[in-house]
Every structure is written in C-alpha cells, then in structure tokens.
Short mmCIF file of C-alpha atoms in Angstrom, two decimals:
data_model
loop_
_atom_site.label_atom_id
_atom_site.label_comp_id
_atom_site.label_asym_id
_atom_site.label_seq_id
_atom_site.Cartn_x
_atom_site.Cartn_y
_atom_site.Cartn_z
CA UNK A 1 29.00 3.23 26.44
CA UNK A 2 26.67 2.74 23.69
CA UNK A 3 28.59 4.44 21.01
CA UNK A 4 28.28 2.06 18.23
CA UNK A 5 24.37 2.10 18.36
CA UNK A 6 24.50 5.90 18.41
CA UNK A 7 27.25 5.85 15.42
CA UNK A 8 24.91 3.52 13.35
CA UNK A 9 21.87 5.63 14.13
CA UNK A 10 23.91 8.76 12.75
CA UNK A 11 24.96 6.89 9.46
CA UNK A 12 21.58 5.64 9.00
CA UNK A 13 20.02 9.28 9.21
CA UNK A 14 22.35 10.38 6.76
CA UNK A 15 22.00 7.52 4.30
CA UNK A 16 18.08 7.79 4.40
CA UNK A 17 18.55 11.55 3.95
CA UNK A 18 20.69 11.28 0.95
CA UNK A 19 18.28 8.45 -0.41
CA UNK A 20 15.27 10.52 0.08
CA UNK A 21 16.91 13.60 -1.72
CA UNK A 22 18.06 11.11 -4.62
CA UNK A 23 14.65 10.11 -5.24
CA UNK A 24 12.83 13.41 -4.67
CA UNK A 25 15.43 15.35 -6.99
CA UNK A 26 15.58 12.26 -9.28
CA UNK A 27 12.17 11.37 -10.27
CA UNK A 28 11.11 14.99 -11.41
CA UNK A 29 14.26 15.52 -13.29
CA UNK A 30 13.03 12.95 -16.08
CA UNK A 31 9.50 14.57 -16.46
CA UNK A 32 10.63 16.28 -19.71
CA UNK A 33 10.66 12.82 -21.10
CA UNK A 34 6.78 12.67 -21.24
CA UNK A 35 6.24 15.98 -22.70
CA UNK A 36 6.41 14.39 -26.36
CA UNK A 37 4.52 11.20 -25.87
CA UNK A 38 1.90 13.30 -23.70
CA UNK A 39 1.35 16.33 -26.32
CA UNK A 40 1.17 13.92 -29.19
CA UNK A 41 -1.49 11.89 -27.33
CA UNK A 42 -3.65 15.00 -26.85
CA UNK A 43 -2.62 17.12 -29.37
CA UNK A 44 -1.22 19.93 -27.07
CA UNK A 45 1.12 22.18 -27.66
CA UNK A 46 4.46 22.55 -25.65
CA UNK A 47 2.93 25.27 -23.71
CA UNK A 48 0.61 23.18 -21.86
CA UNK A 49 3.32 20.77 -20.33
CA UNK A 50 5.59 23.60 -19.53
CA UNK A 51 2.73 25.55 -17.86
CA UNK A 52 2.05 22.71 -15.76
CA UNK A 53 5.91 22.60 -14.79
CA UNK A 54 5.85 26.36 -14.20
CA UNK A 55 2.87 25.93 -11.67
CA UNK A 56 4.95 22.97 -10.38
CA UNK A 57 7.97 25.08 -9.61
CA UNK A 58 5.89 28.01 -8.05
CA UNK A 59 3.90 25.91 -5.90
CA UNK A 60 6.94 24.03 -4.70
CA UNK A 61 8.66 27.14 -3.76
CA UNK A 62 5.41 28.82 -2.12
CA UNK A 63 4.86 25.51 -0.06
CA UNK A 64 7.98 24.82 1.17
CA UNK A 65 8.01 27.53 4.20
CA UNK A 66 4.58 26.17 5.22
CA UNK A 67 5.54 22.53 4.94
CA UNK A 68 8.65 23.08 6.98
CA UNK A 69 7.03 25.30 9.52
CA UNK A 70 4.78 21.90 9.92
CA UNK A 71 7.92 19.85 10.17
CA UNK A 72 9.56 22.07 12.76
CA UNK A 73 6.47 21.91 14.82
CA UNK A 74 5.15 18.49 14.65
CA UNK A 75 8.16 16.70 13.14
CA UNK A 76 9.79 16.18 9.82
CA UNK A 77 8.75 12.18 9.41
CA UNK A 78 5.16 12.88 8.80
CA UNK A 79 5.54 15.66 6.75
CA UNK A 80 8.05 14.00 4.39
CA UNK A 81 5.86 11.01 4.09
CA UNK A 82 2.82 12.92 3.34
CA UNK A 83 4.88 14.84 0.83
CA UNK A 84 6.23 11.48 -0.70
CA UNK A 85 2.55 10.31 -0.91
CA UNK A 86 1.30 13.41 -2.57
CA UNK A 87 4.17 13.36 -4.97
CA UNK A 88 3.58 9.68 -6.05
CA UNK A 89 -0.11 10.44 -6.58
CA UNK A 90 0.32 13.37 -8.62
CA UNK A 91 2.39 11.49 -11.03
CA UNK A 92 0.16 8.52 -11.12
CA UNK A 93 -2.82 10.49 -11.77
CA UNK A 94 -1.07 12.59 -14.92
CA UNK A 95 -2.24 9.82 -17.46
CA UNK A 96 -5.72 10.53 -16.24
CA UNK A 97 -5.42 14.24 -17.50
CA UNK A 98 -7.31 14.63 -20.83
CA UNK A 99 -7.46 18.38 -20.40
CA UNK A 100 -4.77 20.94 -19.94
CA UNK A 101 -6.24 21.97 -16.57
CA UNK A 102 -6.08 18.45 -15.54
CA UNK A 103 -2.41 18.50 -16.02
CA UNK A 104 -1.89 21.62 -14.19
CA UNK A 105 -3.82 19.89 -11.45
CA UNK A 106 -1.86 16.68 -11.13
CA UNK A 107 1.83 17.37 -12.30
CA UNK A 108 1.51 21.08 -11.14
CA UNK A 109 -0.38 21.38 -8.24
CA UNK A 110 -0.37 17.80 -6.46
CA UNK A 111 3.39 17.26 -7.43
CA UNK A 112 4.09 20.82 -6.57
CA UNK A 113 2.67 20.50 -2.88
CA UNK A 114 4.09 16.98 -2.78
CA UNK A 115 7.69 18.35 -3.46
CA UNK A 116 7.26 21.24 -1.06
CA UNK A 117 6.35 18.82 1.75
CA UNK A 118 9.10 16.41 0.45
CA UNK A 119 11.54 19.16 0.14
CA UNK A 120 15.32 18.99 0.81
CA UNK A 121 14.86 21.72 3.17
CA UNK A 122 13.26 19.66 5.52
CA UNK A 123 15.70 16.67 4.88
CA UNK A 124 18.55 18.81 5.42
CA UNK A 125 16.99 20.27 8.77
CA UNK A 126 16.57 16.48 9.84
CA UNK A 127 20.22 15.78 8.73
CA UNK A 128 21.47 18.87 10.62
CA UNK A 129 19.97 17.65 13.86
CA UNK A 130 21.49 14.56 13.86
CA UNK A 131 25.20 15.63 13.19
CA UNK A 132 27.34 17.84 15.26
CA UNK A 133 27.49 21.61 14.25
CA UNK A 134 31.18 21.31 12.62
CA UNK A 135 30.01 18.64 10.44
CA UNK A 136 26.71 20.56 9.39
CA UNK A 137 27.71 21.90 6.12
CA UNK A 138 29.30 18.72 5.04
CA UNK A 139 26.42 16.80 5.62
CA UNK A 140 24.28 19.42 3.66
CA UNK A 141 27.07 19.16 0.57
CA UNK A 142 26.29 15.33 0.97
CA UNK A 143 22.58 15.30 1.18
CA UNK A 144 22.73 17.93 -1.89
CA UNK A 145 25.19 16.13 -4.00
CA UNK A 146 22.90 12.89 -3.51
CA UNK A 147 20.03 14.82 -4.86
CA UNK A 148 22.41 15.74 -7.84
CA UNK A 149 23.36 12.00 -8.05
CA UNK A 150 19.58 11.43 -8.47
CA UNK A 151 19.01 13.55 -11.70
CA UNK A 152 21.47 11.08 -13.24
CA UNK A 153 20.43 7.72 -11.93
CA UNK A 154 16.51 8.01 -11.87
CA UNK A 155 16.05 9.40 -15.24
CA UNK A 156 17.28 6.31 -17.37
CA UNK A 157 15.05 4.04 -15.15
CA UNK A 158 12.10 6.44 -16.32
CA UNK A 159 13.40 6.05 -19.91
CA UNK A 160 13.56 2.34 -19.91
CA UNK A 161 10.10 2.09 -18.22
CA UNK A 162 8.82 4.77 -20.75
CA UNK A 163 9.96 2.48 -23.59
CA UNK A 164 9.01 -0.72 -22.19
CA UNK A 165 5.52 -0.04 -20.76
CA UNK A 166 4.51 3.32 -22.77
CA UNK A 167 4.14 6.66 -21.21
CA UNK A 168 0.81 5.84 -19.31
CA UNK A 169 1.96 2.73 -17.56
CA UNK A 170 5.14 4.24 -16.82
CA UNK A 171 3.71 7.38 -15.08
CA UNK A 172 1.83 4.94 -12.77
CA UNK A 173 5.12 2.96 -12.09
CA UNK A 174 7.01 6.42 -11.22
CA UNK A 175 4.20 7.52 -9.15
CA UNK A 176 4.62 3.92 -7.23
CA UNK A 177 8.29 4.37 -7.18
CA UNK A 178 7.90 7.66 -5.15
CA UNK A 179 6.51 5.49 -2.35
CA UNK A 180 9.84 4.43 -1.92
CA UNK A 181 10.45 7.69 0.15
CA UNK A 182 7.83 6.75 2.60
CA UNK A 183 9.94 4.48 4.88
CA UNK A 184 13.16 6.79 4.35
CA UNK A 185 10.89 9.51 5.68
CA UNK A 186 10.21 7.27 8.99
CA UNK A 187 13.77 7.52 9.62
CA UNK A 188 14.03 11.13 9.23
CA UNK A 189 11.42 11.56 11.93
CA UNK A 190 11.73 13.87 14.94
CA UNK A 191 11.68 17.61 15.29
CA UNK A 192 14.13 20.14 16.54
CA UNK A 193 14.69 20.41 20.21
CA UNK A 194 14.30 23.75 21.75
CA UNK A 195 17.95 25.46 22.53
CA UNK A 196 18.86 24.82 26.33
CA UNK A 197 17.53 27.64 28.20
CA UNK A 198 16.01 29.37 25.51
CA UNK A 199 12.36 28.82 24.18
CA UNK A 200 11.31 30.35 20.95
CA UNK A 201 8.08 30.14 19.08
CA UNK A 202 7.93 29.92 15.22
CA UNK A 203 6.56 33.50 15.33
CA UNK A 204 9.44 34.69 17.45
CA UNK A 205 11.84 32.99 15.16
CA UNK A 206 10.34 34.72 12.14
CA UNK A 207 10.45 37.88 13.60
CA UNK A 208 14.20 37.46 14.76
CA UNK A 209 14.83 36.42 11.01
CA UNK A 210 12.99 39.46 9.40
CA UNK A 211 14.72 41.77 11.63
CA UNK A 212 18.16 40.38 10.68
CA UNK A 213 19.59 42.27 7.96
CA UNK A 214 22.05 39.50 7.00
CA UNK A 215 19.08 37.09 6.54
CA UNK A 216 17.64 39.29 3.84
CA UNK A 217 20.91 39.64 1.89
CA UNK A 218 20.98 35.64 2.01
CA UNK A 219 17.43 35.63 0.49
CA UNK A 220 18.35 38.11 -2.27
CA UNK A 221 21.49 36.03 -3.09
CA UNK A 222 19.59 32.97 -3.40
CA UNK A 223 16.89 34.66 -5.70
CA UNK A 224 20.01 35.11 -8.15
CA UNK A 225 20.87 31.44 -7.93
CA UNK A 226 17.45 30.43 -8.78
CA UNK A 227 17.44 32.81 -11.60
CA UNK A 228 20.91 31.50 -13.17
CA UNK A 229 20.00 27.79 -12.82
CA UNK A 230 16.38 28.08 -14.49
CA UNK A 231 17.49 30.47 -17.17
CA UNK A 232 20.55 28.08 -18.02
CA UNK A 233 18.49 24.91 -17.91
CA UNK A 234 15.74 26.01 -19.88
CA UNK A 235 17.49 28.34 -22.44
CA UNK A 236 21.03 26.98 -22.98
CA UNK A 237 19.72 24.43 -25.39
CA UNK A 238 17.81 26.89 -27.79
CA UNK A 239 20.56 29.43 -27.26
CA UNK A 240 23.28 26.83 -28.79
CA UNK A 241 20.96 25.98 -31.54
CA UNK A 242 21.15 29.69 -32.36
CA UNK A 243 24.87 30.02 -32.49
CA UNK A 244 25.17 26.98 -34.49
CA UNK A 245 26.51 24.48 -32.07
CA UNK A 246 25.61 20.74 -32.69
CA UNK A 247 22.52 19.43 -31.11
CA UNK A 248 24.21 16.51 -29.21
CA UNK A 249 26.24 19.25 -27.44
CA UNK A 250 23.35 20.52 -25.83
CA UNK A 251 22.35 17.12 -24.27
CA UNK A 252 25.85 16.59 -22.94
CA UNK A 253 26.44 20.16 -21.61
CA UNK A 254 23.56 19.67 -19.27
CA UNK A 255 24.72 16.15 -18.14
CA UNK A 256 28.13 17.89 -17.57
CA UNK A 257 26.40 20.45 -15.50
CA UNK A 258 24.52 17.85 -13.70
CA UNK A 259 27.83 15.61 -13.24
CA UNK A 260 30.17 18.46 -11.90
CA UNK A 261 27.24 19.57 -9.73
CA UNK A 262 27.93 16.45 -7.66
CA UNK A 263 31.56 17.53 -7.34
CA UNK A 264 30.74 21.15 -6.46
CA UNK A 265 28.02 20.33 -3.96
CA UNK A 266 30.10 17.96 -1.90
CA UNK A 267 33.16 20.14 -2.25
CA UNK A 268 31.19 23.27 -1.12
CA UNK A 269 30.13 21.22 1.98
CA UNK A 270 33.47 20.51 2.88
CA UNK A 271 35.04 23.81 2.40
CA UNK A 272 32.18 25.52 4.48
CA UNK A 273 32.69 23.36 7.37
CA UNK A 274 36.23 25.20 7.68
CA UNK A 275 36.20 28.32 5.81
CA UNK A 276 33.71 31.28 5.71
CA UNK A 277 30.61 30.29 4.11
CA UNK A 278 29.76 33.92 3.09
CA UNK A 279 33.06 34.42 1.25
CA UNK A 280 32.66 30.98 -0.44
CA UNK A 281 29.04 32.11 -1.71
CA UNK A 282 30.43 35.48 -2.73
CA UNK A 283 33.15 33.55 -4.49
CA UNK A 284 30.70 31.32 -6.38
CA UNK A 285 28.33 34.00 -7.70
CA UNK A 286 31.37 36.03 -8.92
CA UNK A 287 32.83 32.85 -10.43
CA UNK A 288 29.40 32.62 -12.17
CA UNK A 289 29.71 36.13 -13.62
CA UNK A 290 33.07 35.33 -14.83
CA UNK A 291 32.23 32.03 -16.49
CA UNK A 292 29.16 33.40 -18.30
CA UNK A 293 31.27 36.41 -19.44
CA UNK A 294 34.06 34.10 -20.78
CA UNK A 295 31.29 32.12 -22.52
CA UNK A 296 29.53 34.72 -24.05
CA UNK A 297 32.60 36.37 -25.37
CA UNK A 298 34.34 33.38 -26.67
CA UNK A 299 33.61 32.08 -30.15
CA UNK A 300 31.22 29.25 -29.96
CA UNK A 301 32.62 25.49 -30.31
CA UNK A 302 32.00 22.27 -28.67
CA UNK A 303 34.91 22.72 -26.42
CA UNK A 304 33.76 26.08 -25.03
CA UNK A 305 30.31 24.86 -24.31
CA UNK A 306 31.47 21.83 -22.47
CA UNK A 307 33.97 23.82 -20.65
CA UNK A 308 31.32 26.37 -19.56
CA UNK A 309 29.08 23.27 -18.49
CA UNK A 310 31.85 21.76 -16.55
CA UNK A 311 32.64 25.40 -14.67
CA UNK A 312 28.89 26.06 -14.13
CA UNK A 313 28.48 22.61 -12.85
CA UNK A 314 30.91 23.05 -10.21
CA UNK A 315 29.21 26.57 -9.22
CA UNK A 316 25.44 24.99 -9.63
CA UNK A 317 24.18 23.74 -6.33
CA UNK A 318 27.32 24.34 -4.52
CA UNK A 319 25.21 27.50 -2.93
CA UNK A 320 22.83 24.92 -1.23
CA UNK A 321 24.98 23.74 1.83
CA UNK A 322 26.66 27.07 2.02
CA UNK A 323 23.26 28.84 2.17
CA UNK A 324 21.63 26.44 4.59
CA UNK A 325 24.65 26.65 6.52
CA UNK A 326 24.57 30.15 7.06
CA UNK A 327 20.94 29.81 8.13
CA UNK A 328 21.84 27.32 10.81
CA UNK A 329 24.97 29.47 11.96
CA UNK A 330 22.52 32.64 12.30
CA UNK A 331 19.42 31.12 13.78
CA UNK A 332 20.24 27.73 14.94
CA UNK A 333 18.86 24.14 13.80
CA UNK A 334 15.51 24.78 16.01
CA UNK A 335 13.42 26.43 13.07
CA UNK A 336 15.99 25.84 9.92
CA UNK A 337 13.75 24.09 7.53
CA UNK A 338 11.17 26.94 7.78
CA UNK A 339 13.80 29.74 7.49
CA UNK A 340 15.67 28.09 4.71
CA UNK A 341 12.46 27.25 3.20
CA UNK A 342 11.71 30.98 2.80
CA UNK A 343 15.08 31.58 1.42
CA UNK A 344 14.42 28.83 -0.89
CA UNK A 345 10.94 30.31 -2.14
CA UNK A 346 13.08 33.46 -3.09
CA UNK A 347 15.08 30.99 -5.25
CA UNK A 348 12.01 29.70 -6.83
CA UNK A 349 10.96 33.21 -7.59
CA UNK A 350 14.18 33.93 -9.25
CA UNK A 351 13.53 30.46 -11.11
CA UNK A 352 10.41 31.69 -12.50
CA UNK A 353 11.57 34.80 -13.66
CA UNK A 354 14.60 33.13 -15.18
CA UNK A 355 12.55 31.05 -17.34
CA UNK A 356 9.83 33.58 -18.24
CA UNK A 357 12.13 36.47 -18.93
CA UNK A 358 14.46 34.12 -20.96
CA UNK A 359 11.43 33.64 -23.22
CA UNK A 360 10.18 37.04 -23.05
CA UNK A 361 13.14 39.10 -23.94
CA UNK A 362 14.24 36.72 -26.63
CA UNK A 363 10.65 37.19 -28.13
CA UNK A 364 11.05 41.00 -28.15
CA UNK A 365 14.73 41.09 -29.20
CA UNK A 366 15.50 37.96 -31.09
CA UNK A 367 18.65 37.31 -29.14
CA UNK A 368 19.49 35.92 -25.62
CA UNK A 369 22.44 38.37 -25.29
CA UNK A 370 20.50 41.01 -23.09
CA UNK A 371 19.90 37.94 -20.43
CA UNK A 372 23.40 36.95 -20.54
CA UNK A 373 24.59 40.20 -19.40
CA UNK A 374 21.82 40.50 -16.77
CA UNK A 375 22.88 37.26 -15.56
CA UNK A 376 26.51 38.56 -15.13
CA UNK A 377 25.14 41.50 -13.41
CA UNK A 378 23.06 39.61 -10.95
CA UNK A 379 25.91 37.31 -10.45
CA UNK A 380 28.25 40.64 -9.27
CA UNK A 381 25.40 41.97 -7.43
CA UNK A 382 24.94 38.53 -5.51
CA UNK A 383 28.54 38.24 -4.75
CA UNK A 384 28.34 41.84 -3.14
CA UNK A 385 25.41 41.21 -1.25
CA UNK A 386 26.67 38.49 0.63
CA UNK A 387 29.83 40.43 1.84
CA UNK A 388 28.34 41.89 4.67
CA UNK A 389 26.45 39.09 5.86
CA UNK A 390 27.11 38.76 9.88
CA UNK A 391 28.35 35.18 9.96
CA UNK A 392 27.56 34.28 13.50
CA UNK A 393 24.51 33.67 15.69
CA UNK A 394 21.95 36.20 15.45
CA UNK A 395 21.71 36.47 18.99
CA UNK A 396 25.23 37.72 19.24
CA UNK A 397 24.99 40.30 16.56
CA UNK A 398 23.11 43.49 16.34
CA UNK A 399 19.40 43.11 14.59
CA UNK A 400 20.47 45.29 11.89
CA UNK A 401 23.86 45.24 10.09
CA UNK B 1 28.55 13.50 20.38
CA UNK B 2 31.45 11.29 21.02
CA UNK B 3 30.07 8.67 18.81
CA UNK B 4 29.25 10.89 16.29
CA UNK B 5 32.78 12.63 16.22
CA UNK B 6 34.08 9.13 15.80
CA UNK B 7 31.89 8.38 12.81
CA UNK B 8 32.57 11.61 11.15
CA UNK B 9 36.25 11.50 12.09
CA UNK B 10 36.64 10.37 8.15
CA UNK B 11 33.90 11.94 6.65
CA UNK B 12 34.92 11.41 2.90
CA UNK B 13 35.19 7.77 3.40
CA UNK B 14 31.53 7.74 4.66
CA UNK B 15 30.58 9.91 1.86
CA UNK B 16 32.40 7.54 -0.74
CA UNK B 17 30.77 4.76 1.03
CA UNK B 18 27.18 6.18 0.70
CA UNK B 19 27.67 7.00 -2.92
CA UNK B 20 29.20 3.64 -3.49
CA UNK B 21 25.97 2.11 -1.81
CA UNK B 22 23.65 4.04 -3.81
CA UNK B 23 25.32 3.44 -7.06
CA UNK B 24 25.39 -0.35 -6.13
CA UNK B 25 21.82 -0.27 -5.33
CA UNK B 26 21.00 1.57 -8.61
CA UNK B 27 23.09 -0.69 -10.75
CA UNK B 28 21.37 -3.91 -9.30
CA UNK B 29 17.69 -2.15 -9.93
CA UNK B 30 18.77 -1.03 -13.30
CA UNK B 31 20.00 -4.52 -14.32
CA UNK B 32 16.77 -5.96 -13.07
CA UNK B 33 14.89 -3.59 -14.99
CA UNK B 34 16.67 -4.19 -18.06
CA UNK B 35 16.12 -7.75 -17.78
CA UNK B 36 12.44 -7.39 -17.19
CA UNK B 37 12.06 -5.04 -19.98
CA UNK B 38 13.78 -7.14 -22.63
CA UNK B 39 11.47 -8.03 -25.59
CA UNK B 40 10.52 -11.64 -26.19
CA UNK B 41 12.24 -13.72 -29.25
CA UNK B 42 9.13 -13.61 -31.36
CA UNK B 43 8.92 -9.94 -31.54
CA UNK B 44 9.72 -7.88 -34.58
CA UNK B 45 9.55 -4.36 -35.79
CA UNK B 46 11.73 -1.42 -34.90
CA UNK B 47 14.03 -2.22 -31.44
CA UNK B 48 16.91 -1.04 -29.67
CA UNK B 49 19.43 -3.79 -29.40
CA UNK B 50 22.21 -4.32 -26.82
CA UNK B 51 25.17 -6.17 -27.85
CA UNK B 52 28.07 -7.45 -25.66
CA UNK B 53 30.53 -4.61 -24.87
CA UNK B 54 33.14 -6.40 -27.12
CA UNK B 55 30.80 -5.58 -30.10
CA UNK B 56 31.96 -2.57 -32.19
CA UNK B 57 29.47 -1.08 -34.94
CA UNK B 58 30.95 -3.47 -37.60
CA UNK B 59 30.15 -6.39 -35.61
CA UNK B 60 26.61 -5.17 -34.40
CA UNK B 61 25.59 -4.34 -37.99
CA UNK B 62 26.97 -7.82 -39.20
CA UNK B 63 24.78 -9.42 -36.31
CA UNK B 64 21.81 -7.43 -37.21
CA UNK B 65 22.19 -8.33 -40.95
CA UNK B 66 22.27 -11.85 -40.08
CA UNK B 67 18.92 -11.55 -38.14
CA UNK B 68 17.43 -10.25 -41.55
CA UNK B 69 17.48 -6.90 -39.98
CA UNK B 70 18.38 -3.60 -41.29
CA UNK B 71 20.39 -1.06 -38.75
CA UNK B 72 18.41 2.21 -38.49
CA UNK B 73 20.95 4.07 -36.75
CA UNK B 74 23.89 3.89 -34.05
CA UNK B 75 23.65 5.52 -30.64
CA UNK B 76 26.52 7.15 -28.67
CA UNK B 77 27.10 3.91 -27.22
CA UNK B 78 28.73 1.59 -30.14
CA UNK B 79 27.07 -1.76 -28.63
CA UNK B 80 23.45 -0.20 -28.50
CA UNK B 81 21.95 -0.04 -31.94
CA UNK B 82 18.44 0.88 -33.14
CA UNK B 83 17.69 -2.15 -35.88
CA UNK B 84 14.50 -2.87 -37.60
CA UNK B 85 13.32 -6.12 -38.82
CA UNK B 86 9.76 -6.70 -40.20
CA UNK B 87 9.52 -10.65 -40.03
CA UNK B 88 8.33 -12.27 -36.91
CA UNK B 89 11.16 -13.68 -34.69
CA UNK B 90 13.43 -10.94 -35.10
CA UNK B 91 14.52 -10.50 -31.81
CA UNK B 92 15.09 -14.21 -31.35
CA UNK B 93 17.21 -14.24 -34.47
CA UNK B 94 19.13 -11.16 -33.04
CA UNK B 95 19.94 -13.01 -30.01
CA UNK B 96 21.09 -15.90 -31.74
CA UNK B 97 23.41 -13.80 -33.51
CA UNK B 98 24.84 -12.40 -30.38
CA UNK B 99 22.56 -9.96 -29.01
CA UNK B 100 22.14 -9.72 -25.22
CA UNK B 101 18.78 -8.27 -25.45
CA UNK B 102 16.47 -5.86 -27.38
CA UNK B 103 13.91 -3.30 -26.08
CA UNK B 104 11.16 -1.18 -27.50
CA UNK B 105 13.05 2.26 -28.96
CA UNK B 106 13.86 4.83 -26.19
CA UNK B 107 16.11 7.76 -26.32
CA UNK B 108 19.51 6.75 -24.90
CA UNK B 109 21.42 9.81 -24.21
CA UNK B 110 23.03 12.34 -21.74
CA UNK B 111 19.99 14.56 -22.53
CA UNK B 112 17.75 12.97 -19.82
CA UNK B 113 18.90 15.26 -17.15
CA UNK B 114 16.40 18.35 -16.98
CA UNK B 115 17.97 19.76 -13.74
CA UNK B 116 16.47 21.00 -10.68
CA UNK B 117 13.74 23.13 -12.46
CA UNK B 118 12.14 20.00 -13.98
CA UNK B 119 11.06 22.32 -16.85
CA UNK B 120 11.86 20.27 -20.05
CA UNK B 121 14.21 22.18 -22.22
CA UNK B 122 14.04 22.53 -26.03
CA UNK B 123 15.55 19.80 -27.70
#
C-alpha cells in the first residue's frame, strides 16, 4: 500500500501552502519601509503612498472572489502563479513611478490584483482539499500562522535590502523574490473535485450561499474583523502618541500583535477542529470588545499598551481558520475559495472603513475615543451575529435560518 | 485517507517541524544576505556596526573610538551600534577592533511589521 508517498504528498502540499502564505503576507508587510525614501525622492506627501496602499487593499478584496472562482473552475496552481508574477511585477515597477498615478497603478493596481490571485483564500482551499475534513481547520490555522510568520521574517530582509541597495534596487530585488511563489504554486495546483453524486455549478453554489442566512452572518462578522484590524494597525501608533506613551512602545506593540497572532491563529485552528467554530468566533469578537474596553478605560502606560497588544494578537487572525472552516462545513470544499473570497471582500470593506473613518472622525472630533467605542459596539455585534449560524452542511439545513 | 490520518496523527509535531524548517531556511538566507550586504573595508561615513554578541555597549563604543570613529546612537540590540567615521578605511578599522561587519544604516527595530493591511502606520 503506497501510504508513504501519499503522506509525503500531503506534507509537501501543506509546506508549500505555508511557504506561499509566508511570502504573500510577508512581502507586503514591509511596504511601509519605502514610504519615506520614495516620498522624499519625489517630493510626495504621505497621502500619495497611503492612497496607493488603500487602492491595493480595495482591489485585493474585490479581486479575490473572481480569482478564486477562476481557481475553483480552472485550477489553483495557474491562478496562484499568475498572481505571484503580477505581484512581483507590480513591486519591481514601483521605482519607475515618477507620478502619483503611476504608484497607484503599480503598487495599487498591479500588486492589489496580484494579491487577489495569490490570495490565502485560494491557498487555504488548496490545503483544505489535501487534508481530511477533521483536520481542515487545523490546516487553515497553520496556513494562517505561517502568513503571520512572514510578516516577521520578510520585513527584516526587505530592511537589509533597502539599506544595502537603496530603495530602487531593493524594490526590484523584492519583486524578484516574489517569484519564489511560482514553483510553490505548482505544488498547490489542482481543482476541487465535485462531491460524489452531486454536480453543482459555480452559479448554483453562489445562489445556495446567497440564500443561506448563516453565510450572511459570517460575511457581517468578518466585516467587523477587517474594521478592527485595519483601524488598530493604522491608528494605534498616532493614538499612543496622543496619550503620551513613548514612541518605541508603538513599534513594539505592533510587533507583539504579530507575534501573538501566530499563536492565536494556530490555536484557533486546533480548537476549531474539535469545538464549535461559531462559539469560538463569538468568543473572539466578544474578547476583542472586552480587551478594547479595558484598554480605553485603563490609565495609559507601557504595560497596558503591551498587554493590549498581546491580547489583541491572540484574537487577531484567529478568525481566519474558523471563518474559512465554517464556509467549508456549510458548503464543502468545492467552491470554498470563491465563497470565502466573498467573505474576505467584506473584510476588506471593513478594513477600508476602519482606516478612513479613523482618520475622518479624528479630524472632526480631535480624538479617537468615538472610534474605540464604535469598535467595542462592533465587537459585541459580531459576537451576537455568529450565534445563530447553523454549523452544518447547508444541504442539511433549511435555506433560511 | 489512511496515509493522511497517519501523517496528521501528530499535527503539532508536523506544525513545529514546518515552523522550524521555515525558520532555519530564513536564518540561512538572512545570514547570506547580511554577509553579502557587508560594507567593504575601505568604506567610511555613517555605518551600522555589528559586534559579536559578547560585546556590550561599553565594549562597542570603545571599539568605535579605537577605529577613530564616533558613536552616533545605540539600537535596541546592544551589539548593533550606529557609528560615524569620516576617514577612509573606517570599516576596516572597525573590523580590526572587533566588529563583525558594518552596513549602510537601516532602522533596526520591531516597527517593521505593518500587518495584513499593508498600510504604513504613522511613526
């Protein structure tokens, strides 16, 4: 019985998926390093770079469902490889951007669409096909944790490249580094097989999900995740500056979020295999609401900030394996990439609003207080919206819950 | 499925193995990169100096002074110090005084992680 080759193939797929996510997440985590040198070279204000980043995030979110649909239909390897090339090309062409619109076109549009095709939604779907159903959520947690590791491991490489080569050559080198994902995409090739005895088209899958209330509860919940994550990442450092916390704490706080996120993502994946995913998600969002409340009400100090960061880190992308796991439970692996891609689009809309509203309301009120309490309210909303989710195959449950 | 079940019977071991493997690969790549990025001995000016781990701040500053340089500032890693030496051959003198390597200045800190949004937070 050829069990050893099959086992090796399974491990290779999981390793390839983890490595792909590591690069995909990691490369873009260092883009902020290039804000200062690029802006200085061209005399741009901060808004030019930030706008290109915002375009990137929006197109990443908008593009994922379509890229995932192509992957579900034609195979994930080609889509992931195409995404890796587009991603690398976008980065490598950034030095040629002498006008703001050119930066928006390269870093924004090319990288954004590259990210959507090299999306973790497609990677998780490819990993999910390879593992038994009872290990799927664990595998999703592992893949997500690997992406989080990428944010720690790739950014220092980019920093050294920036120092050694200057920003122009460093960006070209980083663009070339993205091509490492192409052979990994080859290992993640394949498309979901149709379920035995049941043929379903993409349109039918979309209609099935659209008619399932639990799916929309998941979409609403993941919107909150995007809002929280983007708001905190973008506005925590200036908030800390406003409340008089030393500047070095801001850097360490974001790093702690990332570090504890590795633990949180993997743990959520492990727990999601044996516990109710919707209750875990509800607990995570309620936990966020509690952590934010305690943080806002506690007199600011280095300890309170770092404790907040560690706690939020545990509750950060731990939502990903559980949310994607629920999509797989409800609708199976056949069109998981597409359906989770739509959920992820909601996440990115939330992220866009989290960043934009954070700045807008701060400009109007002179404070982040309103946003923090809005974040608490959203956390409670998300905790409640997950509870009525029917955590079983949609084909066993009534269409409307 | 039987093969998959066997392989995933100890999932945490597999996860740790994958993490260790990726970390090892990264460490090797990063070491190669640091080696390639090291400045030549003839270089002078403001550089980021890497000293052996046994060097504390005092030893590092003494080595910089011995190389006819001036410490500019320490970093959060005690053996990584920003130094300035205007005379040619500063990097070579630093290495003679015990430095492992010197690099073009870059921000060495935990604030490299910008997270999944990719939006650069204000620093």
